[in-house]
Coordinates of C-alpha atoms in Angstrom, one line a residue:
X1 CA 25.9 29.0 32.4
X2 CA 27.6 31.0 29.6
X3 CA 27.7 34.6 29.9
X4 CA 28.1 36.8 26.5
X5 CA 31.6 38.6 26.1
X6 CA 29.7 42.0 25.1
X7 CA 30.0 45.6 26.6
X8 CA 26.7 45.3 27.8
X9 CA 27.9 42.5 30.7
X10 CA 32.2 44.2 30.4
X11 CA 31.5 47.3 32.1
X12 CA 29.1 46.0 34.8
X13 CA 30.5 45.9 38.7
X14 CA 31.2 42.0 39.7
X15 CA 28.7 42.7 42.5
X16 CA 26.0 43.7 39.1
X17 CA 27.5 40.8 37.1
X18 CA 26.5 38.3 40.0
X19 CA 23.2 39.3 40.7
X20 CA 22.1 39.4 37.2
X21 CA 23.4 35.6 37.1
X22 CA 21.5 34.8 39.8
X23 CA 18.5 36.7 38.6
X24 CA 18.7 34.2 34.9
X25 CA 19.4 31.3 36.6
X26 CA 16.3 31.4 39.0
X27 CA 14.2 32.5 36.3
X28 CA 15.1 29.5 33.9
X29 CA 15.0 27.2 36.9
X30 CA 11.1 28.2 37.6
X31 CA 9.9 27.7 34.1
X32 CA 12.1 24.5 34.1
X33 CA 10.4 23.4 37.4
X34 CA 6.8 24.9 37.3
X35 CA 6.5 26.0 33.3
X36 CA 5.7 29.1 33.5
X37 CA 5.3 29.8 37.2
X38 CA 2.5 32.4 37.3
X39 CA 3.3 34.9 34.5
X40 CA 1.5 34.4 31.1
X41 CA 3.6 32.9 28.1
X42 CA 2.6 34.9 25.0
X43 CA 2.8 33.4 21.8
X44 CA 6.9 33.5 20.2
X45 CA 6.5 31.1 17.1
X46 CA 3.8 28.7 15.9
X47 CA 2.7 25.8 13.3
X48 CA 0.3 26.7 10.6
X49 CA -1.2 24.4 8.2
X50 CA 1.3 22.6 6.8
X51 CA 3.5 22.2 9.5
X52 CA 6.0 25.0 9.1
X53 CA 7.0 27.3 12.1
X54 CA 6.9 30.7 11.8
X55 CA 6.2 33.8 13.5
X56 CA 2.8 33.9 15.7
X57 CA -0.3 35.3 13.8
X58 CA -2.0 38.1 15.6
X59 CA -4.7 36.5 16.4
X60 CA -2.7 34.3 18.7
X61 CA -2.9 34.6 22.4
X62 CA -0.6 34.5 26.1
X63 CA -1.1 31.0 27.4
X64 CA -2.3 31.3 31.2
X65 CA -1.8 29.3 34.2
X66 CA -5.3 29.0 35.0
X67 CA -5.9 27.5 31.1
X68 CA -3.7 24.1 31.5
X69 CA -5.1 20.9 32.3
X70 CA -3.0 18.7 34.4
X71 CA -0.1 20.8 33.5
X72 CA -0.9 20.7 29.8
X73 CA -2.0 23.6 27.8
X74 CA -5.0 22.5 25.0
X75 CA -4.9 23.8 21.5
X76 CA -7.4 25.9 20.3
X77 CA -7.7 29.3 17.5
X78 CA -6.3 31.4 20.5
X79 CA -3.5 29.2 21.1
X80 CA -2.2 27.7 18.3
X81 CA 0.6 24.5 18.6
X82 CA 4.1 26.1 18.5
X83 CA 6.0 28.3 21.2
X84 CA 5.5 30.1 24.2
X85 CA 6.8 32.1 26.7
X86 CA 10.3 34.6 26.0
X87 CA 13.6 34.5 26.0
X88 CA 14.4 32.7 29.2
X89 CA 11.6 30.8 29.8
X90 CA 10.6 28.6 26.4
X91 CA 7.3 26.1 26.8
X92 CA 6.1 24.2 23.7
X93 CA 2.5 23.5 22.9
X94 CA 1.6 20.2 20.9
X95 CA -1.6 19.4 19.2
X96 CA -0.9 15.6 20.0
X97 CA -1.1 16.4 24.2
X98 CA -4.4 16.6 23.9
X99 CA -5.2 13.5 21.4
X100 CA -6.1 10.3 23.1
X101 CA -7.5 8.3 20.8
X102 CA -7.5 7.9 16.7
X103 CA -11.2 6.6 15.4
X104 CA -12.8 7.7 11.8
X105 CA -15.3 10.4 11.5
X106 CA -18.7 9.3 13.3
X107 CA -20.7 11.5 11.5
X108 CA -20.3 14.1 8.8
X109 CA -22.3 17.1 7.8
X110 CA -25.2 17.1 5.4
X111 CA -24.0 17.3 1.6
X112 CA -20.5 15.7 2.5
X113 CA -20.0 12.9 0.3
X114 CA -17.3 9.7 1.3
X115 CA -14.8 8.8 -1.6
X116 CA -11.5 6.2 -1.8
X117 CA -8.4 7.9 -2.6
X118 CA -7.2 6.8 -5.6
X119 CA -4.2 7.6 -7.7
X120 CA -4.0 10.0 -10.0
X121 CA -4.1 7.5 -12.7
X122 CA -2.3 7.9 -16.4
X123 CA -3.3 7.7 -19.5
X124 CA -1.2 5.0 -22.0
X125 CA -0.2 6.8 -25.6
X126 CA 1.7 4.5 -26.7
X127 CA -0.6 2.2 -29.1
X128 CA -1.5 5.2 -30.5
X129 CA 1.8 7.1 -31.2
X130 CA 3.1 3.6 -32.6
X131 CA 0.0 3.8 -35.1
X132 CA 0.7 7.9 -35.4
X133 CA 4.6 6.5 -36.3
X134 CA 3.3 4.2 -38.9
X135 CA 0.6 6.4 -40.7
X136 CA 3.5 8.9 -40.9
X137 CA 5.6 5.9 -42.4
X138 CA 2.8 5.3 -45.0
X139 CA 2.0 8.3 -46.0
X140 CA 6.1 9.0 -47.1
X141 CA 5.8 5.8 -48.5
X142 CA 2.8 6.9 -50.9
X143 CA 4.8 9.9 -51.5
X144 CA 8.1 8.3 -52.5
X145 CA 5.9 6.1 -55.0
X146 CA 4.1 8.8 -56.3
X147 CA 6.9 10.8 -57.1
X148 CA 8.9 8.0 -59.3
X149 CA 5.5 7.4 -61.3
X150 CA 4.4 3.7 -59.6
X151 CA 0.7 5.2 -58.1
X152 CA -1.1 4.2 -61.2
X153 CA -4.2 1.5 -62.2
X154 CA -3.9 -1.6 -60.5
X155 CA -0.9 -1.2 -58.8
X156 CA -2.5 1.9 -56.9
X157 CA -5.2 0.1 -56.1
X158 CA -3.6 -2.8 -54.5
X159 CA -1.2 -0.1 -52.3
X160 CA -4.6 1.5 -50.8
X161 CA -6.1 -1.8 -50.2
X162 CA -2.8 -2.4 -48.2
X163 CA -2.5 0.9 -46.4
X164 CA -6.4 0.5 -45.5
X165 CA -5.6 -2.6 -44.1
X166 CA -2.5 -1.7 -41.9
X167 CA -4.6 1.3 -41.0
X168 CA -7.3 -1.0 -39.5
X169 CA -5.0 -3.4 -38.1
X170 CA -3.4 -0.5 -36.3
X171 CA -6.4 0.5 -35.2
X172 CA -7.5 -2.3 -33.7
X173 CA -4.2 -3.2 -31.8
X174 CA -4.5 0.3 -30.7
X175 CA -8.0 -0.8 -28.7
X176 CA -6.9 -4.1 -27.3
X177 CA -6.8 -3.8 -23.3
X178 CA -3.3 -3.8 -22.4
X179 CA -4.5 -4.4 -18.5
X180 CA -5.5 -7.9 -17.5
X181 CA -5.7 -11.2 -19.6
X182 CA -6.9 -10.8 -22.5
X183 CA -9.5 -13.6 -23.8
X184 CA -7.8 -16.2 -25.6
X185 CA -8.9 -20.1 -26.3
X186 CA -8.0 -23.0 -23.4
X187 CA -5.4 -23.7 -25.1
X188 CA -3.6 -20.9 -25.2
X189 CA -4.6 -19.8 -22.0
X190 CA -3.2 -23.2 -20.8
X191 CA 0.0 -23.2 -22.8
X192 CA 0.5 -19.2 -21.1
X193 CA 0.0 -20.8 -17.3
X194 CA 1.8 -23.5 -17.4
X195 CA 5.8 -22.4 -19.4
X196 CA 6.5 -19.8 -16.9
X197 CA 5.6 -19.3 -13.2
X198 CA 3.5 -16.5 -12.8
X199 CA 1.6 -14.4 -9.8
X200 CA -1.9 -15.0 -10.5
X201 CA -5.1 -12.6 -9.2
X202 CA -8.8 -13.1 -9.3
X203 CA -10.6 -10.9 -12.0
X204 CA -13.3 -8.5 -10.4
X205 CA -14.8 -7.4 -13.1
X206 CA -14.2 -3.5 -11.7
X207 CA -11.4 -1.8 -13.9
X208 CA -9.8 -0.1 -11.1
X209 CA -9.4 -2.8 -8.7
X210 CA -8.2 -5.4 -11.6
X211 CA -5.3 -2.5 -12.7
X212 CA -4.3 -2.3 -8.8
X213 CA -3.8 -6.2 -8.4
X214 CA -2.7 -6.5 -11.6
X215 CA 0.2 -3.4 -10.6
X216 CA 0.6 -5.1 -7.2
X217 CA 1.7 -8.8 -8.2
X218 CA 3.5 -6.8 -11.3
X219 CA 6.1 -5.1 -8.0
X220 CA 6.0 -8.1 -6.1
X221 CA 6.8 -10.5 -9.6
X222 CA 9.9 -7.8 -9.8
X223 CA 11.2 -8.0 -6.6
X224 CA 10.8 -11.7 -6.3
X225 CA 13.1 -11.7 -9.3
X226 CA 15.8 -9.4 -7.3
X227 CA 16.0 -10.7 -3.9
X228 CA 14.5 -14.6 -4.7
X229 CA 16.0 -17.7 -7.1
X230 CA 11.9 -17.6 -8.4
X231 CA 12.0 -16.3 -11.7
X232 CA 8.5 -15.4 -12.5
X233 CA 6.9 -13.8 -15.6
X234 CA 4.0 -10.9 -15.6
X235 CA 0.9 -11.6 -13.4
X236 CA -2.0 -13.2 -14.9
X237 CA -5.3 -12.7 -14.1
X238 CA -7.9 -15.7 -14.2
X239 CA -11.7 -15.5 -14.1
X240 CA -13.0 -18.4 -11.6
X241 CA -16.3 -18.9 -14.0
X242 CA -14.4 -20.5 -16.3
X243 CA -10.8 -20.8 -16.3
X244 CA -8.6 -24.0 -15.0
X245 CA -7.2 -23.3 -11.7
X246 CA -4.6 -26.3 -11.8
X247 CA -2.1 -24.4 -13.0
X248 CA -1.6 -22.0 -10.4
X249 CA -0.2 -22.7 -6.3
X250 CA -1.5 -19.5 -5.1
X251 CA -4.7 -17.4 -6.4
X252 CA -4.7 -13.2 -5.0
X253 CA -8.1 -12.3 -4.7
X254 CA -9.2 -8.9 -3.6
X255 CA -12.7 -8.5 -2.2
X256 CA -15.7 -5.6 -3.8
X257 CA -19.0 -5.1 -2.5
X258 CA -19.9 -5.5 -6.3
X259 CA -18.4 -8.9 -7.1
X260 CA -21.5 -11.3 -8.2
X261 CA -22.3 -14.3 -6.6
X262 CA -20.5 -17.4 -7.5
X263 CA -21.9 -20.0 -9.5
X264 CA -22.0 -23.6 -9.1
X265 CA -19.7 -24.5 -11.8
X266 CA -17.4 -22.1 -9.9
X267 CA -17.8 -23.4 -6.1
X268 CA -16.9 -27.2 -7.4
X269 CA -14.0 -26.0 -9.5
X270 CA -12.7 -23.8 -6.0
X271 CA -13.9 -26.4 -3.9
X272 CA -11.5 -28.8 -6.5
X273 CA -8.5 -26.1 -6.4
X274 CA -8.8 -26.1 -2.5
X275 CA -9.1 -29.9 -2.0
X276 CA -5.8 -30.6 -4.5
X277 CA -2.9 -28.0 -3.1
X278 CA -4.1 -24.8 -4.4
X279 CA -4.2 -21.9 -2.0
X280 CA -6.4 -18.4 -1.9
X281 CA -5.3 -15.2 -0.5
X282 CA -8.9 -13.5 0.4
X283 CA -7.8 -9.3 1.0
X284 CA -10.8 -7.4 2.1
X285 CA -9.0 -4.3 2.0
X286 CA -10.8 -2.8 4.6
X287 CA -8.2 -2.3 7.8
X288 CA -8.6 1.4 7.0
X289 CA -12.1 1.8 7.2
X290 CA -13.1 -1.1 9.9
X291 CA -13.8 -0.5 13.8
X292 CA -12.8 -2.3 16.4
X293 CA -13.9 -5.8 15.1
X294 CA -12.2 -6.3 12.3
X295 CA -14.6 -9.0 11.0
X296 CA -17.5 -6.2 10.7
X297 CA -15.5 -4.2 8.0
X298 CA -17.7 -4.1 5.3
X299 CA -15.0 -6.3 2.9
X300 CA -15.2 -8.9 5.6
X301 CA -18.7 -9.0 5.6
X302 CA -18.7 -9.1 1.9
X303 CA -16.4 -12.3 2.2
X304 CA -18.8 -14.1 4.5
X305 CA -21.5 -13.9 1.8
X306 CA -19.2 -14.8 -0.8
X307 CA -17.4 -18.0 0.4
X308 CA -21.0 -19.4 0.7
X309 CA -20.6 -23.2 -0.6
X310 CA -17.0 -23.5 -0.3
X311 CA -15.6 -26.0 1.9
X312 CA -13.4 -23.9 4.0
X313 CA -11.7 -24.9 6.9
X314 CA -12.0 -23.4 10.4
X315 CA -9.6 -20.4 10.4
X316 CA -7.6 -19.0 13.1
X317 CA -4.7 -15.7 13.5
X318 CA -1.1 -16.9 12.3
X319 CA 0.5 -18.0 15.4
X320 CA 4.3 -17.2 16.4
X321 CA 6.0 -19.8 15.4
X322 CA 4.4 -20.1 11.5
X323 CA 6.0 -21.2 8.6
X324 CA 4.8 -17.5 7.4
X325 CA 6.5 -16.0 9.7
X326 CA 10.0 -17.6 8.7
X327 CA 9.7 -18.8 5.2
X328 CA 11.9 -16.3 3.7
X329 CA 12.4 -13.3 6.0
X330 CA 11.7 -13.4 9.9
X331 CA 8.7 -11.6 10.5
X332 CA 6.1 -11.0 13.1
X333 CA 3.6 -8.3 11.6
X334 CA 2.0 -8.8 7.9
X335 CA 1.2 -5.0 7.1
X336 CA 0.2 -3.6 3.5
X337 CA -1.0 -0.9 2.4
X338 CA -2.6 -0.5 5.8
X339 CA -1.6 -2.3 9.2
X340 CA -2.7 -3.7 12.1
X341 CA -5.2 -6.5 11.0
X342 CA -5.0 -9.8 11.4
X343 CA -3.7 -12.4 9.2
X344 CA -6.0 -15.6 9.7
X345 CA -4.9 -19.0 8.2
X346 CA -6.0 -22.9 8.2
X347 CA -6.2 -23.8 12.3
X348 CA -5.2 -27.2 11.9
X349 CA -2.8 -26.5 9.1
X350 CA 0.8 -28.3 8.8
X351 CA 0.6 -32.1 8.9
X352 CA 2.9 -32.8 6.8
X353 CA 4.1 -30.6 4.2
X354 CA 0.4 -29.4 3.8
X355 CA -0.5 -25.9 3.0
X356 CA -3.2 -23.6 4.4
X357 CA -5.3 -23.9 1.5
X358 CA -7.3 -20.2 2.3
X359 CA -5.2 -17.0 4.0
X360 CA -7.5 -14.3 4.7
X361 CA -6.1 -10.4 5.5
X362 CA -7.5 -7.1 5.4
X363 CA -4.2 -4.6 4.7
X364 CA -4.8 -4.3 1.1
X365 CA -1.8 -5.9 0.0
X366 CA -1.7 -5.1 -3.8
X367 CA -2.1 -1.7 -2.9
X368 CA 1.7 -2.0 -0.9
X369 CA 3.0 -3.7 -4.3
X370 CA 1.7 -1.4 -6.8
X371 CA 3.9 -0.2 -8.9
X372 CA 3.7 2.4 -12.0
X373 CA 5.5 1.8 -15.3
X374 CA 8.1 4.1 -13.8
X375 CA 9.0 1.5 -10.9
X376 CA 7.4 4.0 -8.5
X377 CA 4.8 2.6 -5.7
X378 CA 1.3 4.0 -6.5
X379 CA -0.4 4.3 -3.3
X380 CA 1.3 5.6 0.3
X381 CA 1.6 3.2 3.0
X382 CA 0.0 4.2 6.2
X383 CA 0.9 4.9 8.5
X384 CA 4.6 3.7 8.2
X385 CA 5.3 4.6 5.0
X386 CA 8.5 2.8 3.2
X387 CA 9.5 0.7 5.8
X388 CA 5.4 -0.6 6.1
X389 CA 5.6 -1.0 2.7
X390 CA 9.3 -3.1 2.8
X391 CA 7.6 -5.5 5.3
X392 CA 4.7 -5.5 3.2
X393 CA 7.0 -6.7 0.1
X394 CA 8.5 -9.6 2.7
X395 CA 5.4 -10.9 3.6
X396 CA 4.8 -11.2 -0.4
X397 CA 7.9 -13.5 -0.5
X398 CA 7.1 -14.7 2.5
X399 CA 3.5 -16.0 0.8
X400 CA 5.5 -16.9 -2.6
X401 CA 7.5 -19.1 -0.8
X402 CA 5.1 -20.9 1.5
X403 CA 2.7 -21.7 -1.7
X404 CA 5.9 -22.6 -3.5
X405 CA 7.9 -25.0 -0.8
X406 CA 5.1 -25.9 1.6
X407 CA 6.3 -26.3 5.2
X408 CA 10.0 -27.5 4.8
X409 CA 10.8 -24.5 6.9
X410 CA 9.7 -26.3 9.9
X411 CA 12.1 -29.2 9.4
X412 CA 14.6 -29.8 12.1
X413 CA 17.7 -29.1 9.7
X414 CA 16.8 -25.1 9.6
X415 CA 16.4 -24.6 12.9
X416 CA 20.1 -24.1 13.5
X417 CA 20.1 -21.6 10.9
X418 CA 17.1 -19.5 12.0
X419 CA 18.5 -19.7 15.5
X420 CA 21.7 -18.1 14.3
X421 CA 19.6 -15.6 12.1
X422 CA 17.4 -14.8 15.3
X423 CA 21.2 -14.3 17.2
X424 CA 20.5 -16.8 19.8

């Protein structure tokens, strides 16, 4: 107990100077033992909005006995999360005392309208400042010739056919999506596939989605390049209509309510890519918005109707001891953007170097990936935030591996290694 060196406590009797001890010391021991005994704790600092302490409003009021709950005061206007009580006795109110369960909004009031949250989103200027650069370039160019005498007859009429020309060739590169795969012949498309390894993702024919896998794979292609011997080049994406699959070990495809039917052409040529190696990751990206079941999200549900004709194998949750889980990094949990849902591969997957040919999650894992032109992630990670969103990079790897090497994890010459990794 440390008693202040000031005048106040020098020039008291020793007989004064013990008694007031006492006094403290039995007062901090009572709201120690009981809280707040039976005296009212008015209001000393509190939490506003955004978090911050600060002084208590006035519309704040004493907490008393009679108000707590099995010894726990509930947060209301009148008592407001923060401090109570005074300057012996200190109690703090929390919001989350009173909190026993996190579930979505059940039902919202008339006129309230439900919306994703997106990113802000950026517009790309540089097409056009290259072409802004270039007219700039032409019209000194004009200049220069106009001022030594050359602008004249034919020869002026061949420089504006050629500045009209650059002008719409500009143009035109200027309005060529720079998001995606552009459409280009078989053959080139082939040629593209097949010289570099690339991270390939299902076209859904909805712009934002397409820019979010397309940024996703884009951070997990970089970091695969840092951390891995792959060396990969930018994502592709592939439209399962009509494109060759052949050329690709692992296909990302995120799941819309909006995404068409598949076509017959296009079950046989999955049902193909399945039966010869190839492997599907299915994201629903709807852990954030599902309830308890996670196969009644409305993503999941989408799926069902979906994979109609395609000859998928019975599917179960990624046990322990998985290749997945020990491919690259040692793992347990496969969060993304979101976490807690299931990870559900091939049940009778791993004769042999075989491959679960489908992997179906819900944590929206290109939304973890994505990355801006800057390097920076687009989206947060809830509710972990960068450490959710490191595990979701090393279940990317983990992924990119597994398509890559199959199931040589599982041979008997690793387990010595993993065992040391695992420090037993």
């Amino acid at each position: 107990f440390h008693v202040p060196a000031s005048a106040e406590w020098s020039n008291l009797p020793l007989s004064g100077l013990f008694v007031e001890m006492l006094r403290r010391i039995v007062a901090v021991s009572r709201g120690v033992a009981g809280g707040s005994g039976n005296q009212p704790l008015p209001p000393i600092e509190t939490l506003d909005g955004f978090g911050r302490l600060q002084a208590a409003p006035a519309s704040a009021t004493a907490l008393l006995p009679e108000e707590a709950q099995n010894g726990i005061w509930r947060v209301d206007p009148r008592h407001p999360p923060g401090f109570y009580g005074n300057e012996l006795v200190r109690q703090a109110v929390n919001l989350t005392n009173t909190v026993t369960e996190v579930a979505p909004l059940r039902r919202l009031p008339p006129g309230v309208r439900r919306g994703d949250l997106d990113g802000a989103g950026e517009i790309d200027l540089k097409a056009w400042l290259l072409v802004a650069a270039l007219i700039v370039a032409l019209i000194d160019l004009v200049i220069a010739l106009a001022l030594r005498g050359l602008l004249y007859g034919r020869v002026r009429r061949i420089a504006a056919g050629a500045i009209l020309a650059l002008l719409v060739a500009s143009a035109a590169q200027a309005q060529t999506p720079s998001a995606g795969r552009a459409d280009m012949d078989p053959e080139e498309f082939a040629i593209k596939a097949t010289l570099e390894t690339r991270l390939v993702y299902v076209r859904t024919g909805k712009t934002d989605v397409d820019d979010i896998s397309r940024a996703g794979l884009r951070g997990l292609t970089s970091l695969l390049n840092r951390r891995t011997a792959v060396e990969a080049a930018e994502p592709l994406a592939v439209d399962v209509e009509t494109d060759e699959l052949a050329f690709f070990p692992l296909l990302y495809w995120p799941v819309i309510q909006e995404q068409r039917p598949l076509s017959p052409a296009a079950i046989e040529r999955l049902n193909t890519y399945l039966h010869t190696g190839g492997t599907i990751l299915f994201d629903t990206r709807d852990q954030g918005e599902v309830a308890a079941d996670p196969r009644s999200g409305p993503g999941a549900r989408r799926l069902q109707v979906l994979v109609r004709g395609l000859e998928i194998p019975p599917l179960a949750p990624v046990p322990p001891d998985h290749v997945l889980t020990k491919a690259f990094y040692l793992m347990q949990d496969f969060p993304g953007r979101f976490t807690g849902g299931a990870l559900w591969v091939e049940s009778r997957e791993g004769v042999g170097d075989e491959v679960s040919s489908v992997i179906v999650g819900s944590n929206d894992y290109a939304g973890a990936w994505a990355i801006d032109n800057s390097n920076r992630p687009m989206f947060a990670a809830v509710p972990g935030g960068e450490h959710q969103r490191e595990l979701a990079f090393r279940f990317g790897v983990n992924l990119v591996m597994y398509a890559l090497t199959g199931n040589y994890k599982t041979d008997q010459v690793n387990v010595p290694s993993i065992l040391e990794r695992l420090g037993q």
